[in-house]
Coordinates of C-alpha atoms in Angstrom, one line a residue:
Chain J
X868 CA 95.7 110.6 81.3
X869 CA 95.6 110.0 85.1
X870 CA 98.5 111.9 87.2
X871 CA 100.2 110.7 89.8
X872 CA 102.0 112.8 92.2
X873 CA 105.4 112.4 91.9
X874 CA 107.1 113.6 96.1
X875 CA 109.7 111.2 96.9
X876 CA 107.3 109.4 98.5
X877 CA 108.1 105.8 99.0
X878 CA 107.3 103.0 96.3
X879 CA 105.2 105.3 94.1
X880 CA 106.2 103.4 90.7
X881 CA 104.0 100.6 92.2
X882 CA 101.0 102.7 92.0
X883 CA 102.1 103.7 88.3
X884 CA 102.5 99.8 87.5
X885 CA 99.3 99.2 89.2
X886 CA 97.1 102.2 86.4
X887 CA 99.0 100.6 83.9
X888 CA 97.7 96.9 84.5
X889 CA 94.4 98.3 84.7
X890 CA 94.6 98.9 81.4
X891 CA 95.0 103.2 81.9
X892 CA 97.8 105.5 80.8
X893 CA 99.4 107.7 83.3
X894 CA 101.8 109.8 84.2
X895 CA 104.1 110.1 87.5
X896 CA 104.9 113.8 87.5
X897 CA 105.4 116.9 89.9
X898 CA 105.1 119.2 87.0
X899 CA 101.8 121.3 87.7
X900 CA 100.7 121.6 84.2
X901 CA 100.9 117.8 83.4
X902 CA 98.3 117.7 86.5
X903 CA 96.5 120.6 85.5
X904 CA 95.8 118.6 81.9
X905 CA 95.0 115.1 83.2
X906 CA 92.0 113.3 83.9
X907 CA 92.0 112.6 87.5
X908 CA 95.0 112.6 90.2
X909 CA 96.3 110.0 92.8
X910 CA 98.4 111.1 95.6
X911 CA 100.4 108.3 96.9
X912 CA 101.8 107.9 100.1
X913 CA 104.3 105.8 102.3
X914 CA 105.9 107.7 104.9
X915 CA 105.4 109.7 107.7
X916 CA 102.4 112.6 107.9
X917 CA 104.7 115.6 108.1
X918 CA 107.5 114.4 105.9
X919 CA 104.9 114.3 103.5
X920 CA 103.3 117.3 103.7
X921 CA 106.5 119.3 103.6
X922 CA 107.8 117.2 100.4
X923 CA 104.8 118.6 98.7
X924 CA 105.2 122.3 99.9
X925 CA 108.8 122.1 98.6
X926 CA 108.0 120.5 95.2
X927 CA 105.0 123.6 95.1
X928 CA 102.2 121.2 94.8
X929 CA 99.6 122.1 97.3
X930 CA 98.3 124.2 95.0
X931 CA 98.1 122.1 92.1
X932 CA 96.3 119.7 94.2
X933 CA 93.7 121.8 95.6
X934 CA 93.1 123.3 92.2
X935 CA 93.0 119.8 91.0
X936 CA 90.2 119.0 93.3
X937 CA 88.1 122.3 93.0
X938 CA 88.2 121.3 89.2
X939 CA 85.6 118.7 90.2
X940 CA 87.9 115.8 88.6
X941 CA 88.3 112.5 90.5
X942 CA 90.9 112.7 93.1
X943 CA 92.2 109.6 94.8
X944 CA 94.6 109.3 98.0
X945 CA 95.9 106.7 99.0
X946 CA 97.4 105.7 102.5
X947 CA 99.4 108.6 103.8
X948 CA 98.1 110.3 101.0
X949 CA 94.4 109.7 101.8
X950 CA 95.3 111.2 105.7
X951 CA 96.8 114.1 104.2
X952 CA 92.9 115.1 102.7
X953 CA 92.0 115.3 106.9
X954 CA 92.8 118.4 108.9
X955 CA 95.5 117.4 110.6
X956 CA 98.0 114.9 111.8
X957 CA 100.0 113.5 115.1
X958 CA 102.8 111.5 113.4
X959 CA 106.2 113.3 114.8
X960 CA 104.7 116.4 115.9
X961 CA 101.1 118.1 115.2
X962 CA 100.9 119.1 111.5
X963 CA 98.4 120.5 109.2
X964 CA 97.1 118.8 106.6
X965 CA 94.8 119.5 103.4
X966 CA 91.3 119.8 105.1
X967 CA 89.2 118.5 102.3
X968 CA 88.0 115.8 105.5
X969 CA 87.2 117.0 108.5
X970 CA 89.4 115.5 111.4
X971 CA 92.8 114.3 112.1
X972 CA 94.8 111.4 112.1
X973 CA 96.2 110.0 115.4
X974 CA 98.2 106.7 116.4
X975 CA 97.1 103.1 117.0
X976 CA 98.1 102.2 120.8
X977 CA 99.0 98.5 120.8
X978 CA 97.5 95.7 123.3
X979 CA 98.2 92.2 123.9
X980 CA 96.7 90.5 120.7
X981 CA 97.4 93.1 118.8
X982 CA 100.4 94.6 117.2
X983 CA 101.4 98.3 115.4
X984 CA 102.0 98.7 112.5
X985 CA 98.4 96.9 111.2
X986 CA 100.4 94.7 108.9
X987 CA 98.7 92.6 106.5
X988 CA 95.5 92.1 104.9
X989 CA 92.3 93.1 106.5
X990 CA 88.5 93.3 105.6
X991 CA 86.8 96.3 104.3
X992 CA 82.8 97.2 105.2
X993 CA 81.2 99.4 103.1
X994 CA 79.2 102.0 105.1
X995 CA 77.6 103.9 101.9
X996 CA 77.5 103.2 97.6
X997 CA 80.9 104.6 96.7
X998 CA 81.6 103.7 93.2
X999 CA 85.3 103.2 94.0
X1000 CA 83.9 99.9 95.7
X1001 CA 81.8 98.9 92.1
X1002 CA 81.8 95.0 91.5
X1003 CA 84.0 94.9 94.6
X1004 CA 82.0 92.6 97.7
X1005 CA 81.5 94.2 100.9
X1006 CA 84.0 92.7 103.6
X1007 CA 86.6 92.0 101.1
X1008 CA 90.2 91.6 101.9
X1009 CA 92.6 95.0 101.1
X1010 CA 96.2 95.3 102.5
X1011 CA 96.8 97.7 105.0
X1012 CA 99.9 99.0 106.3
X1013 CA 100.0 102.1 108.6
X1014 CA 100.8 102.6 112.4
X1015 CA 98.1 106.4 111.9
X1016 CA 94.6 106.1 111.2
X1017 CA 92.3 108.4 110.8
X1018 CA 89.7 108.8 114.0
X1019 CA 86.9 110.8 112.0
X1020 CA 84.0 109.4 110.1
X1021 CA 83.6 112.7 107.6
X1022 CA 82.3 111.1 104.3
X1023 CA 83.2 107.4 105.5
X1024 CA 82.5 105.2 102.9
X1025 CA 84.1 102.0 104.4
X1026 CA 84.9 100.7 107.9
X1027 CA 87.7 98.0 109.2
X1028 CA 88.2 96.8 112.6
X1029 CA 91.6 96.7 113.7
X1030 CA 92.3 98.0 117.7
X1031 CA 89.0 99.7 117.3
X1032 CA 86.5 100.3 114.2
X1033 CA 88.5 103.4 111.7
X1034 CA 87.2 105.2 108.6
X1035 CA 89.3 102.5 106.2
X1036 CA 87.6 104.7 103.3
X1037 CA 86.2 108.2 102.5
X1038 CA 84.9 110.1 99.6
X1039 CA 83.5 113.7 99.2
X1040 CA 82.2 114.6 95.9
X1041 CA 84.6 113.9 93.7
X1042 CA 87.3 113.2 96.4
X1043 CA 88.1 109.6 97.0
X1044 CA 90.8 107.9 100.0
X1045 CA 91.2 104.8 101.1
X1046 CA 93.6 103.7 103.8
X1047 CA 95.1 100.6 102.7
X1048 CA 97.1 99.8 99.6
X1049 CA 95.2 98.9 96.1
X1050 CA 98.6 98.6 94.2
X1051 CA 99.4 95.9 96.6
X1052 CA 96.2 94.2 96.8
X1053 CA 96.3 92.3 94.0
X1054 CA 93.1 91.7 91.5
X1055 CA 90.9 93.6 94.3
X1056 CA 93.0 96.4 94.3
X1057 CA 93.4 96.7 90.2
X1058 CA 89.7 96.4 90.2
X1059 CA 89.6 99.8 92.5
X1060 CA 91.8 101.5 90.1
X1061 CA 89.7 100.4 87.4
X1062 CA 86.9 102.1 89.0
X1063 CA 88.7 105.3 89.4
X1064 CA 90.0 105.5 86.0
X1065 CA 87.1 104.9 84.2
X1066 CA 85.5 107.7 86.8
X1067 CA 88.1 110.1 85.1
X1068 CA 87.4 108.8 81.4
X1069 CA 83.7 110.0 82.0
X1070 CA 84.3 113.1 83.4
X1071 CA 86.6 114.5 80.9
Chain Z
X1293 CA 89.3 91.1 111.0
X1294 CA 93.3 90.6 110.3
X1295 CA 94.5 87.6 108.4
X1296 CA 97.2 85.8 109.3
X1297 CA 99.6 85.8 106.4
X1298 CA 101.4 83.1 104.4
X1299 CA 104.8 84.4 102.9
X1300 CA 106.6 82.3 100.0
X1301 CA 110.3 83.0 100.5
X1302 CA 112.9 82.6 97.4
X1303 CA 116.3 82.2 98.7
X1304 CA 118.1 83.7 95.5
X1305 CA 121.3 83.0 94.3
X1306 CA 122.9 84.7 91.4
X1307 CA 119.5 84.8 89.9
X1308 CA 117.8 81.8 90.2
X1309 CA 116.0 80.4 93.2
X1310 CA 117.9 77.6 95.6
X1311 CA 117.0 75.7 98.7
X1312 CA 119.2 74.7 100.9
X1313 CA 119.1 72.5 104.7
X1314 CA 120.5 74.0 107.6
X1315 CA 121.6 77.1 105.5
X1316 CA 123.5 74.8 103.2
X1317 CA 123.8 72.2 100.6
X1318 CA 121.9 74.1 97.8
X1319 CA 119.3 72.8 95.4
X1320 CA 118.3 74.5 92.3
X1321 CA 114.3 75.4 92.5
X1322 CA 113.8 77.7 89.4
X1323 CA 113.7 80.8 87.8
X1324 CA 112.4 84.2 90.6
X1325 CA 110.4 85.5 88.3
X1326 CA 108.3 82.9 87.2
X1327 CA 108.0 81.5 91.0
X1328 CA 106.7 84.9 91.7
X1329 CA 104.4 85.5 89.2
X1330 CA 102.9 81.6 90.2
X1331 CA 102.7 82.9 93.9
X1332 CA 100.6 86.1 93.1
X1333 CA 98.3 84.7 91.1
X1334 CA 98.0 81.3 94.4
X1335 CA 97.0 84.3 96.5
X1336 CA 100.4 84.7 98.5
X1337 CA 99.9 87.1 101.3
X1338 CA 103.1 88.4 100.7
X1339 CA 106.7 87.6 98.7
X1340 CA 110.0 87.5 100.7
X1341 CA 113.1 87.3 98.6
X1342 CA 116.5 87.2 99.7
X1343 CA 119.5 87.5 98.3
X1344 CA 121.6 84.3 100.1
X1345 CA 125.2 85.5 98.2
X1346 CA 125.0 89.1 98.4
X1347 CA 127.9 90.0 97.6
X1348 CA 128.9 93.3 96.7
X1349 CA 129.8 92.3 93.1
X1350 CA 126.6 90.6 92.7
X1351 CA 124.5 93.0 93.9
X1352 CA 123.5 94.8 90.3
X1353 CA 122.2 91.4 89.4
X1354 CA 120.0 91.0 92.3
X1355 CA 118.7 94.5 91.1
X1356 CA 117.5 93.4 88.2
X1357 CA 115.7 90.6 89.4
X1358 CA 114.1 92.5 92.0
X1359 CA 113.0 94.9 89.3
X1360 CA 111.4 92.0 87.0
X1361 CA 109.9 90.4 90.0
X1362 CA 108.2 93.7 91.2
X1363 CA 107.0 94.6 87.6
X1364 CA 104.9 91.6 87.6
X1365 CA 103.6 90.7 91.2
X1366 CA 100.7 92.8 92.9
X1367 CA 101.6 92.0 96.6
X1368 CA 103.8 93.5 98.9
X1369 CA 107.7 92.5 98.7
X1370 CA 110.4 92.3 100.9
X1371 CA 113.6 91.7 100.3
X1372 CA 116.6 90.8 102.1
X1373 CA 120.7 89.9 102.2
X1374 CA 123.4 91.9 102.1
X1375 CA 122.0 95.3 102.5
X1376 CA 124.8 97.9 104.0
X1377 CA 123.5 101.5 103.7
X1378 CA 121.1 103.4 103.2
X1379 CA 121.7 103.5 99.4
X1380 CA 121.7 99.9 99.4
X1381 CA 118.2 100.2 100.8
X1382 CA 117.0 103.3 98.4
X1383 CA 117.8 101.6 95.5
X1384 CA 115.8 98.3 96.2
X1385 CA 113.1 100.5 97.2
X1386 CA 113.2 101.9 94.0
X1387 CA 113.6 99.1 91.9
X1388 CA 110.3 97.9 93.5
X1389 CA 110.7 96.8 97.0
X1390 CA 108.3 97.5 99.5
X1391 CA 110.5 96.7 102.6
X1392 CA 113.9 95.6 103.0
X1393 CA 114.7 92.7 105.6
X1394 CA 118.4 93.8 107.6
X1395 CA 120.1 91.2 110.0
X1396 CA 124.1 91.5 110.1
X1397 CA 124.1 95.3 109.4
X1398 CA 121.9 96.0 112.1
X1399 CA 123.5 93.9 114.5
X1400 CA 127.0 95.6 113.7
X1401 CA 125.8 99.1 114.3
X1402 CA 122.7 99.5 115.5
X1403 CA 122.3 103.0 114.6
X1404 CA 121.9 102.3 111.0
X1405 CA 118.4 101.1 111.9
X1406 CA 117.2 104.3 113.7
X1407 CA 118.5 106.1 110.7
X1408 CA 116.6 103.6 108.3
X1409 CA 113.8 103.9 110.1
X1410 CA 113.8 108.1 110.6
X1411 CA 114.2 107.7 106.5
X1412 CA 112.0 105.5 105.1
X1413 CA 109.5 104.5 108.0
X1414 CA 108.9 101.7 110.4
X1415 CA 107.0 99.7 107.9
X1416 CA 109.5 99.4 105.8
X1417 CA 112.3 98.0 108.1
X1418 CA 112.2 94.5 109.1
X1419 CA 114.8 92.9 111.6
X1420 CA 115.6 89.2 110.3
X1421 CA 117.0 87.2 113.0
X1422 CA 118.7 83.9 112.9
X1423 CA 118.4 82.3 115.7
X1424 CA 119.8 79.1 117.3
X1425 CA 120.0 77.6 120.6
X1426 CA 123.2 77.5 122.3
X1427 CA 123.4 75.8 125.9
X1428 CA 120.0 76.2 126.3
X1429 CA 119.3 79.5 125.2
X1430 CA 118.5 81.4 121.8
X1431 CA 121.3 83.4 120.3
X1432 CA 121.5 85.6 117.3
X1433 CA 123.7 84.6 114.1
X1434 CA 125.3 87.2 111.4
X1435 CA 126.7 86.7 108.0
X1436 CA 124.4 84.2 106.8
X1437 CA 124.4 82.0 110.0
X1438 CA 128.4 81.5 109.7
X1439 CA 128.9 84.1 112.8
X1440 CA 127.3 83.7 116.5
X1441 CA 126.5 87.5 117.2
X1442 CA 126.9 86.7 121.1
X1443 CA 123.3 88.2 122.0
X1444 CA 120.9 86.9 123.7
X1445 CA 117.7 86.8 121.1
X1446 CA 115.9 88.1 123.9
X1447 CA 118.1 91.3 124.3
X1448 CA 118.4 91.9 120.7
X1449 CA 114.4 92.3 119.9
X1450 CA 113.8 94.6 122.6
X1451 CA 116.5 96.9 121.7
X1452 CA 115.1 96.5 117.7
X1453 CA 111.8 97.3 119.2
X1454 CA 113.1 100.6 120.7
X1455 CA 115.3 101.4 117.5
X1456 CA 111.9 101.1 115.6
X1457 CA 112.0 98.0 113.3
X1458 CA 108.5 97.1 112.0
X1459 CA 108.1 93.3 111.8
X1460 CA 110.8 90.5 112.9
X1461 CA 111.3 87.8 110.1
X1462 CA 112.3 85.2 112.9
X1463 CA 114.2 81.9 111.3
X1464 CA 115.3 78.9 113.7
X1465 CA 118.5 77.7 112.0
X1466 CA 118.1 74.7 113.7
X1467 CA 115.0 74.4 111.6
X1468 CA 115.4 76.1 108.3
X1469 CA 115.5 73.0 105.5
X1470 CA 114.8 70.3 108.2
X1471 CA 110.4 70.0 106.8
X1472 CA 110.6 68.9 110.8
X1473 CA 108.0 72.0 111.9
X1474 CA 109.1 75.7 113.1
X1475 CA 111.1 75.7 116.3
X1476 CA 107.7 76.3 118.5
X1477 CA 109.8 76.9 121.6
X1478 CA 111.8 79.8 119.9
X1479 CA 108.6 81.6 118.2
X1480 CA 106.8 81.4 120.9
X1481 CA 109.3 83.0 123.1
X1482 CA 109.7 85.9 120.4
X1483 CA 105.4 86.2 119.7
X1484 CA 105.1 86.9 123.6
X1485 CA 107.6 89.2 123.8
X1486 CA 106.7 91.5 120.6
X1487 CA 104.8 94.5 120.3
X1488 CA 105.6 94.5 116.5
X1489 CA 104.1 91.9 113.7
X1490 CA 106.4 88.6 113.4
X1491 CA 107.0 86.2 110.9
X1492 CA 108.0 82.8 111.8
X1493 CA 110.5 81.1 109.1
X1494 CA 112.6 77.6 109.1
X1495 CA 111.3 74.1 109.5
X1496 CA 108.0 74.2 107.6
X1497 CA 107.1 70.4 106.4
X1498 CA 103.4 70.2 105.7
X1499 CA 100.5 72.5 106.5
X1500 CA 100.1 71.3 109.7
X1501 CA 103.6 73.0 110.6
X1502 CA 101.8 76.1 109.7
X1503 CA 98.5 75.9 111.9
X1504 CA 101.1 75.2 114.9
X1505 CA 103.1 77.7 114.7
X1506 CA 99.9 80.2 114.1
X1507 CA 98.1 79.2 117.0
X1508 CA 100.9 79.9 119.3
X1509 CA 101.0 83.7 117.8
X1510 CA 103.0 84.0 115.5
X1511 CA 101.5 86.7 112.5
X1512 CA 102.8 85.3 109.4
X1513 CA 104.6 82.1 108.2
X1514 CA 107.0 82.3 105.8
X1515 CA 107.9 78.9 103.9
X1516 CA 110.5 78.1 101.0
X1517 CA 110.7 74.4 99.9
X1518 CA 107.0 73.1 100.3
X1519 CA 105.7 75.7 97.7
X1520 CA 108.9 75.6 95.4
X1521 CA 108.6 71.9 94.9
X1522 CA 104.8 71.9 94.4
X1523 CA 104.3 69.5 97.4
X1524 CA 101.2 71.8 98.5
X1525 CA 99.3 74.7 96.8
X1526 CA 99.5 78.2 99.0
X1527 CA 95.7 78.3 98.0
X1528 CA 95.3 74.4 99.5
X1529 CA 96.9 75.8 102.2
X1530 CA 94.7 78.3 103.3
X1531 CA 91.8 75.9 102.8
X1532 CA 93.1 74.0 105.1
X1533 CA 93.9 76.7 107.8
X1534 CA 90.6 77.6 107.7
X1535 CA 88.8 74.3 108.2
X1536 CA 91.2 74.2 111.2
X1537 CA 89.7 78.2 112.1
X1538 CA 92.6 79.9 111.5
X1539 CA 91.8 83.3 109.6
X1540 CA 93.3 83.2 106.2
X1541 CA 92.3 85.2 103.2
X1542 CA 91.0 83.3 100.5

């Protein structure tokens, strides 16, 4: 059973939806035994950086995350919740993040051709073999949505170009993040969370 | 490198899909579900539904159907018409909604955007504006197109832009229905004058209305009738856009 983290945090039923169709049961829960017992964990994320991370001191779920990913299972985070693995972030004031990546997260400054937010689908390079990416071809479309990006290239695993060339993916170990949206990137995006659940199905 | 979008709109009126010209004179074009599902798996960059009745009685139905829609379509949705408050907005969000689309509410107190935005984000707040030309410039229309707003279109994106919307879902009323082409003049005005992503809507006839209308800037093109009535595949489409270089996702 996959868990994901249940903060307030924008659409998160989406991702839910998204497990399902891939053919994997899950769970959208804040409880910290339900996460302790699953498989593998996804922490969603639409909204802003410090929002976020103080959602997810309230609900008391640092811990249960970074016991979750100690426990060597496969972690995914997604969007907001894949900048919340770096050190620390810029959106609305400087806030501290998880620091499983070194790094931070700043904003995108606009210029004439273009625009913030990064709206829309964009291609994805791979930079190393991460098996979040199997059966997946390099430079295929993902859709992004995010004025913050990550400037660090800890663990990259994928790049896109947009304003300048960003860390679009990352993955340490068992920890895996990816900046754009797989619940909204139709079949590409169900085949990522294939990937990922099967990744928990093997290591449990 | 970023695509340039294609956006199926359904216009939606107690729960089924209509077309109308000039924002009137309404033709039945099927069931929202079933459109949607269709678009998702044609590779639609995105779905745009709105809600061209919203009335505050018919609102729960509108939930429903955003619901069904969102349970069975992998790409982002927006969806528009009617939307009040902030609960209005919450509770499309959670029956699935990726972004709402606000035009009348917005332009009646401006502060209920700021406050959208400090809630739920930038990227989930786009401005629609109507827009039609009135002694020679572009003015802003309410309520569905029955009210003239009295601003400028002009005034009203840079003070949307400062509020922090995220997109502007731009539709020429002259336009909308009229398969003539998007009004180039107006879209081009709005592309030039946008730091934020914007979708051009109203007029689209044939695919060639939709290479035109991207190489003068605009981000995404929404279109209604041409995809409803099967006169052109989204996936043809794109094709097509690409032969012609414009960068598509296929």
């Amino acid at each position: 059973m996959i868990a994901v983290i249940d903060y307030d945090a924008g659409n998160v039923a989406s991702v839910t939806k998204a497990i399902e169709k891939a053919g994997y049961q899950t769970y959208l829960t804040k409880d910290p035994k339900t996460i302790k017992n699953s498989s593998g964990v996804v922490l969603p994320g639409v909204g802003a950086f410090g929002d976020c991370i103080d959602k997810l001191k309230k609900y008391n779920l640092i811990d249960s995350i970074l016991e979750s990913i100690e426990s060597k299972k496969p972690f995914l985070g997604i969007c907001v919740g894949f900048q919340l693995l770096f050190e620390e972030g810029y959106e609305f004031g400087i806030h501290k993040g998880l620091g499983i990546f070194k790094g931070s997260c700043v904003k995108f400054t606009p210029n004439a051709n273009q625009k913030v937010p990064h709206m829309g689908w964009n291609t994805v390079y791979y930079t190393k073999v991460c098996k979040l990416f199997d059966g997946i071809k390099n430079n295929s479309y993902f859709y992004f949505v995010h004025s913050y990006y990550t400037d660090s290239d800890d663990n990259c695993a994928a790049k896109t170009d947009y304003i300048c060339t960003f860390t679009s993916a990352s993955q340490k170990d068992n920890v895996y993040g990816v900046q754009f949206h797989p619940e909204k990137s139709q079949i590409l995006g169900l085949k990522i969370y294939e990937n990922f659940c099967r990744m928990c199905e093997e290591t449990c | 490198m970023l695509a340039k979008r294609i956006i199926p709109c359904l216009d939606v009126k107690e729960g089924r899909v209509v077309k109308g010209i000039n924002f009137v004179d309404l033709k039945d074009a099927g069931d929202p579900v079933e459109q949607a599902i269709i678009y998702d798996s044609q590779l639609a960059d995105e779905l745009v539904f709105l809600d061209i009745t919203a009335s505050y009685e018919k609102r729960s139905i509108m939930i429903d159907v955003v619901a069904s829609c969102a349970q069975n379509i992998f790409m982002p949705l927006t969806v528009g018409g009617g939307i009040r408050n902030i609960d209005d907005i919450r509770n499309l969000l959670k029956a699935g909604a990726d972004k709402v689309s606000i035009n009348s509410a917005a332009v009646r107190n401006p502060d209920f955007l700021n406050e959208a935005v400090k809630i739920f984000g930038s990227q989930c707040i786009v401005i629609a504006v109507d827009a039609k030309k009135v002694n020679n410039d572009f003015f802003v229309f309410i309520d569905g197109g029955r009210k003239a707003a009295n601003i400028k279109v002009i005034d009203w994106l840079n003070e949307v832009q400062e509020r922090g919307a995220g997109e502007i879902l731009l539709t020429s009323m002259d336009k909308d229905g009229t398969k003539e082409g998007y009004d180039l003049e107006l879209t081009k005005l709005v592309c030039k004058n946008s730091s934020i992503p914007v979708i051009a809507s109203g007029g689209a006839g044939n695919v060639e209305h939709i290479k035109e209308v991207f190489e003068i800037g605009a981000d995404a093109a929404l279109a209604a009738s041409i995809f409803h009535f099967g006169e052109v595949s989204i996936i043809e489409t794109k094709k097509y856009l690409l032969q012609h270089n414009i960068n598509v996702r296929i």
